[in-house]
CSV table of C-alpha atoms and ligand atoms in Angstrom, one decimal:
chain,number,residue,atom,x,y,z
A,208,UNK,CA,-7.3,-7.7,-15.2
A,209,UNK,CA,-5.8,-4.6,-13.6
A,210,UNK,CA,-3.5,-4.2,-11.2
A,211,UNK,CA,-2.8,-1.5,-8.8
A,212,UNK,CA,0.7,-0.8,-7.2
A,213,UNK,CA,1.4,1.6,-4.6
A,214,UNK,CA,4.1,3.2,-3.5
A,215,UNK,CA,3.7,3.9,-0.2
A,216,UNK,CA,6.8,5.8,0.8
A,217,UNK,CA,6.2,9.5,0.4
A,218,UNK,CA,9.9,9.3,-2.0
A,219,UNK,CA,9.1,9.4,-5.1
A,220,UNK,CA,12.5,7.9,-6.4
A,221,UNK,CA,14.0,5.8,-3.7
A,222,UNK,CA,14.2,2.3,-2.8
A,223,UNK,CA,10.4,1.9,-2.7
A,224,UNK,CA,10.2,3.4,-5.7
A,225,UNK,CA,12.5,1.2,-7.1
A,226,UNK,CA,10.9,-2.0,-6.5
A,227,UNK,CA,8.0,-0.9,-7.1
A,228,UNK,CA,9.2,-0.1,-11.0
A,229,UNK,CA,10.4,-3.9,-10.7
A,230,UNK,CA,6.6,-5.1,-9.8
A,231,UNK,CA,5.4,-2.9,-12.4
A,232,UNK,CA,7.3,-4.0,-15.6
A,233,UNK,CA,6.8,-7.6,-14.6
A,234,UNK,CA,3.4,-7.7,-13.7
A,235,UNK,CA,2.8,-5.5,-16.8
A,236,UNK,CA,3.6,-8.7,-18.9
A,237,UNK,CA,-0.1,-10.0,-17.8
A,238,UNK,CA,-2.2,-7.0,-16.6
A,239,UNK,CA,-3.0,-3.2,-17.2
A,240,UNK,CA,-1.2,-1.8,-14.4
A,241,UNK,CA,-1.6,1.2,-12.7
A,242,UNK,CA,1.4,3.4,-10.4
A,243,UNK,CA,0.8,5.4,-8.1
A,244,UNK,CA,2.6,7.2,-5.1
A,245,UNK,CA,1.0,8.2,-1.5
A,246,UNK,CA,2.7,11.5,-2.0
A,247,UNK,CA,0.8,12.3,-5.2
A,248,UNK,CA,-2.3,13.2,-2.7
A,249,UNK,CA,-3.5,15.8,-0.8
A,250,UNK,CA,-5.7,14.7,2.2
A,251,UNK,CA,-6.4,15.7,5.9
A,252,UNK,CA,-5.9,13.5,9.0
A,253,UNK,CA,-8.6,11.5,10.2
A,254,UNK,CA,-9.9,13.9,13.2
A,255,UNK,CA,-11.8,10.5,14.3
A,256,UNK,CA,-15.2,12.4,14.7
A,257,UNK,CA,-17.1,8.8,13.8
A,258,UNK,CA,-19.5,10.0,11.8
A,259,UNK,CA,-19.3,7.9,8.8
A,260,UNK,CA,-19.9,5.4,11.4
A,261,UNK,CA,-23.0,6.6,11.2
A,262,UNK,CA,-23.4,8.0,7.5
A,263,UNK,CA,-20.6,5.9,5.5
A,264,UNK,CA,-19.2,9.3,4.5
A,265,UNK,CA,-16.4,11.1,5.5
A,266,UNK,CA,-16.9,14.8,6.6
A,267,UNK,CA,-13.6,16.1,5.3
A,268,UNK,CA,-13.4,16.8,1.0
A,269,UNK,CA,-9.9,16.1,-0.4
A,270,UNK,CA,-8.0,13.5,-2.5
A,271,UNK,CA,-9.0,10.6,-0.6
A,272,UNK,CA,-12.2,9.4,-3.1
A,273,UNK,CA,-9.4,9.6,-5.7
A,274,UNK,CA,-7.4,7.0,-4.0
A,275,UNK,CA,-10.1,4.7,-3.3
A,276,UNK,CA,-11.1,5.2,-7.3
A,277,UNK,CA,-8.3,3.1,-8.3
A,278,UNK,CA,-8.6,1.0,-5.8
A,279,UNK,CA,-12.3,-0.2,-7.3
A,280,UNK,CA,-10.6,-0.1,-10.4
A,281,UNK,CA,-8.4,-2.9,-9.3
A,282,UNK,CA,-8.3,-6.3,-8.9
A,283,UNK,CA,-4.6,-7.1,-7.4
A,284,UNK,CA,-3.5,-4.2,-5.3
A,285,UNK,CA,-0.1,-4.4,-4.1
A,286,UNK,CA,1.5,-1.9,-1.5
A,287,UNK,CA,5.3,-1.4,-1.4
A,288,UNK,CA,6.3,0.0,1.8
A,289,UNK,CA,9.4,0.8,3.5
A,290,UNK,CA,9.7,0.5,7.4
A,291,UNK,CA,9.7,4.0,8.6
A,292,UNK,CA,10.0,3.7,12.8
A,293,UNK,CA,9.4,0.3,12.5
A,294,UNK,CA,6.3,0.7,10.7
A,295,UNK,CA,4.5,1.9,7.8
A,296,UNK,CA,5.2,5.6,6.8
A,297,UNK,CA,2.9,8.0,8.4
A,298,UNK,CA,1.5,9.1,5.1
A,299,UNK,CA,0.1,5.8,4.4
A,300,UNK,CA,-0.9,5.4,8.0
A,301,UNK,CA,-2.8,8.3,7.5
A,302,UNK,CA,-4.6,7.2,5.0
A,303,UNK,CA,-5.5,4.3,6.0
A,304,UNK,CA,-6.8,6.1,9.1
A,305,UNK,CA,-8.9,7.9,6.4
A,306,UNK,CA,-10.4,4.7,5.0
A,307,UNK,CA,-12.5,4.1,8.2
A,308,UNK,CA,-15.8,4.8,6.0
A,309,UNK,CA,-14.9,1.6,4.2
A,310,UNK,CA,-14.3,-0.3,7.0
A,311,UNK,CA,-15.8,-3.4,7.6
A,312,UNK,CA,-16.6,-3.2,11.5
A,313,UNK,CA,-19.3,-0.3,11.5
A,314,UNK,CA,-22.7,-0.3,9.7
A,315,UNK,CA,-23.4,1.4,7.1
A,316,UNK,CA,-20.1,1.3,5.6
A,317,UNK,CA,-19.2,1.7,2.1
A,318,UNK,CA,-17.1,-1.0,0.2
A,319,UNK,CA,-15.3,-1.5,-2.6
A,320,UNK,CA,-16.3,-3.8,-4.8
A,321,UNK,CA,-15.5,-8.1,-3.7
A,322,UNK,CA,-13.0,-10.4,-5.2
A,323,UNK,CA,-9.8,-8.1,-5.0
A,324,UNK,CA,-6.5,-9.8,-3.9
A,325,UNK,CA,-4.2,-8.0,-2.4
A,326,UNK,CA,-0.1,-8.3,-1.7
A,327,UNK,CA,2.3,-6.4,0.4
A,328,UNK,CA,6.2,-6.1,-0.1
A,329,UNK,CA,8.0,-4.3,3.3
A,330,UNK,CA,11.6,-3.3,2.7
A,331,UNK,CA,13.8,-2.0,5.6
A,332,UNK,CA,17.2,-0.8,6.1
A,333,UNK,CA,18.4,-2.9,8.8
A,334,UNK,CA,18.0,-7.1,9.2
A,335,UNK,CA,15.7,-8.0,11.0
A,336,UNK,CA,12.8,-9.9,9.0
A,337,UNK,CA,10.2,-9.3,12.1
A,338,UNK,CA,10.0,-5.9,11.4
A,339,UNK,CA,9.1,-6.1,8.2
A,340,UNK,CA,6.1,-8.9,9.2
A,341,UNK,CA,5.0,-6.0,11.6
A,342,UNK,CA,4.6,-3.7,8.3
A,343,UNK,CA,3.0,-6.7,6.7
A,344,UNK,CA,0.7,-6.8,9.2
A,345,UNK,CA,-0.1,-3.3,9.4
A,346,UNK,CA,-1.1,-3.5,5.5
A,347,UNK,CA,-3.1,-7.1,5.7
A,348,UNK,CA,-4.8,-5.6,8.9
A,349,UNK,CA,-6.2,-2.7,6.2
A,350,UNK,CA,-6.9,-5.2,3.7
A,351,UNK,CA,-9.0,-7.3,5.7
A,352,UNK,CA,-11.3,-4.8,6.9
A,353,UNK,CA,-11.7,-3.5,3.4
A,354,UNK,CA,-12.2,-7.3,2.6
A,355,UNK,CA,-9.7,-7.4,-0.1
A,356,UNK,CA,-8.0,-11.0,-0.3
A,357,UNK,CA,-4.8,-11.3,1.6
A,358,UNK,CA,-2.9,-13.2,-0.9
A,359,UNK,CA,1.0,-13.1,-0.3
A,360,UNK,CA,3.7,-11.0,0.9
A,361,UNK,CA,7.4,-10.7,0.8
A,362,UNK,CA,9.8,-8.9,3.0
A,363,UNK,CA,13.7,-6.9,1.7
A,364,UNK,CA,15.5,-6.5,4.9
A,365,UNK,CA,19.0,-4.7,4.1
A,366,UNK,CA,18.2,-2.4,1.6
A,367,UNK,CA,18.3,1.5,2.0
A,368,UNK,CA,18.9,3.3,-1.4
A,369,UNK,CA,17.5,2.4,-4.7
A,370,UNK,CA,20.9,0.9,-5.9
A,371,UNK,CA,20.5,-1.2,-2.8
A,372,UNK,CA,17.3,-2.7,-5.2
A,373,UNK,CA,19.5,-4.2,-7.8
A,374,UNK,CA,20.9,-7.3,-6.3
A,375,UNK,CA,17.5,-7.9,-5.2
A,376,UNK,CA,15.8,-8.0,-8.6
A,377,UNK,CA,15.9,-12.0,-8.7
A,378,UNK,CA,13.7,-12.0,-5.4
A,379,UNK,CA,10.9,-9.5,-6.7
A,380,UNK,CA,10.2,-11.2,-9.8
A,381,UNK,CA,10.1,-14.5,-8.1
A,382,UNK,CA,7.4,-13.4,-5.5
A,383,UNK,CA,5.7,-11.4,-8.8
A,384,UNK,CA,5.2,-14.6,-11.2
A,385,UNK,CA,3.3,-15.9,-7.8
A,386,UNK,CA,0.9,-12.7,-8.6
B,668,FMN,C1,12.0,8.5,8.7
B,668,FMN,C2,12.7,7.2,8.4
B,668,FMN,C3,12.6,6.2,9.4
B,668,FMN,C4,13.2,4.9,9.2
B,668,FMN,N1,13.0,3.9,10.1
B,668,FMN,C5,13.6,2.7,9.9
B,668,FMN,C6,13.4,1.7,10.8
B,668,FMN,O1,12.8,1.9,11.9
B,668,FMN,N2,14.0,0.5,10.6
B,668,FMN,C7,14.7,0.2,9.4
B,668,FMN,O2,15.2,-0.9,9.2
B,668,FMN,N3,14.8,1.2,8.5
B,668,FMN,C8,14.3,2.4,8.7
B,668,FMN,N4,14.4,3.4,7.7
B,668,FMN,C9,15.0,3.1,6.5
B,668,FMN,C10,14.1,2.8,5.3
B,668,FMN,O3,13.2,1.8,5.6
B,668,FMN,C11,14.8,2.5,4.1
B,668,FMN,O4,15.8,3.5,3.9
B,668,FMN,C12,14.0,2.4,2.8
B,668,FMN,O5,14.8,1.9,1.8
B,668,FMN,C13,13.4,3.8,2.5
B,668,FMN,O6,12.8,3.7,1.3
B,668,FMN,P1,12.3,5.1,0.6
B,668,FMN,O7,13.6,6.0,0.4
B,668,FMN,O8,11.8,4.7,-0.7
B,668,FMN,O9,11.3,5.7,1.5
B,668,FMN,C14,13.8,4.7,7.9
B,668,FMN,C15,14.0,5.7,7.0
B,668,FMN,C16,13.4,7.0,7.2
B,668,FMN,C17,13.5,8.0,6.2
């Protein structure tokens, strides 16, 4: 089985980061997994012009197919996002936004192929835990409408740099043996 794990923070070697290297070495005990980072793309805003409502394709010719490649490869995908504004970085936001060809809610759309599960992790600085359900949400809402499985999430209020991540370890691998 492979597994997918995205760090959705456009730092490379922060907190996200960080816990995402945590998911990784433990859920590379059972499956081939693969890393990436939002920031290793290139791709353009959505301009919401609809026409893959009516074509299933997007207009625009950038990175965004390459994303959506490892996706299909996967069958767990989890997204590791921090709360920027209260909410999921812009750069994954955008993407998302990007995805609307593989949305559910138009027809034709494309798909990825059934039977993925996906998990979210939300991490913010301050600590509150609602604010990191809202990101939660923000990431299941995605998943649903590409109809990957919504299958658990967890939520790291208090933690802004990667050393922040240490103390924490115990909690990540608890949620990642439920993977
Ligand atoms: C632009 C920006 C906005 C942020 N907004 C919030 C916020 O609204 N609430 C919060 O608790 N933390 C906020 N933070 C803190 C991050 O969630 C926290 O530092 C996280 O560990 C950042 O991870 P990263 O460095 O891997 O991106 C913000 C950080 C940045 C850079």
């Amino acid at each position: 089985m492979n597994a997918l794990i995205i760090n959705c923070s456009p730092v490379r070697n922060g907190a996200t980061a960080e816990i995402a290297g945590i998911v990784r070495d433990e859920l590379s005990r059972r499956y081939t997994v693969r890393s990436i980072c939002i920031d290793d793309y290139d791709f353009s805003f959505c301009k919401g012009c609809r026409s893959c409502h009516k074509t299933a394709k997007c207009v625009m010719d950038d990175d965004i197919p390459r994303i959506i490649d490892e996706f299909e490869r996967a069958d767990i995908i989890v997204s590791v996002s921090p709360s920027y504004w209260a909410d999921i970085p812009g750069q994954y936001k955008a993407f998302i936004d990007r995805c609307t060809p593989w949305c559910n809610t138009h027809e034709p759309h494309a798909s990825v192929s059934g039977g993925k599960k996906g998990y979210s992790i939300a991490l913010r600085t301050g600590p509150g835990m609602r604010e990191c359900e809202r990101i939660i949400q923000s990431i299941e809402h995605f998943y649903g409408h590409l109809e990957i499985e919504c299958c658990g999430s967890m939520g790291l209020c208090s933690v802004e740099y990667r050393e922040n991540v240490e103390p924490r370890r115990g909690e990540i691998i608890s949620f990642c043996k439920k993977i």
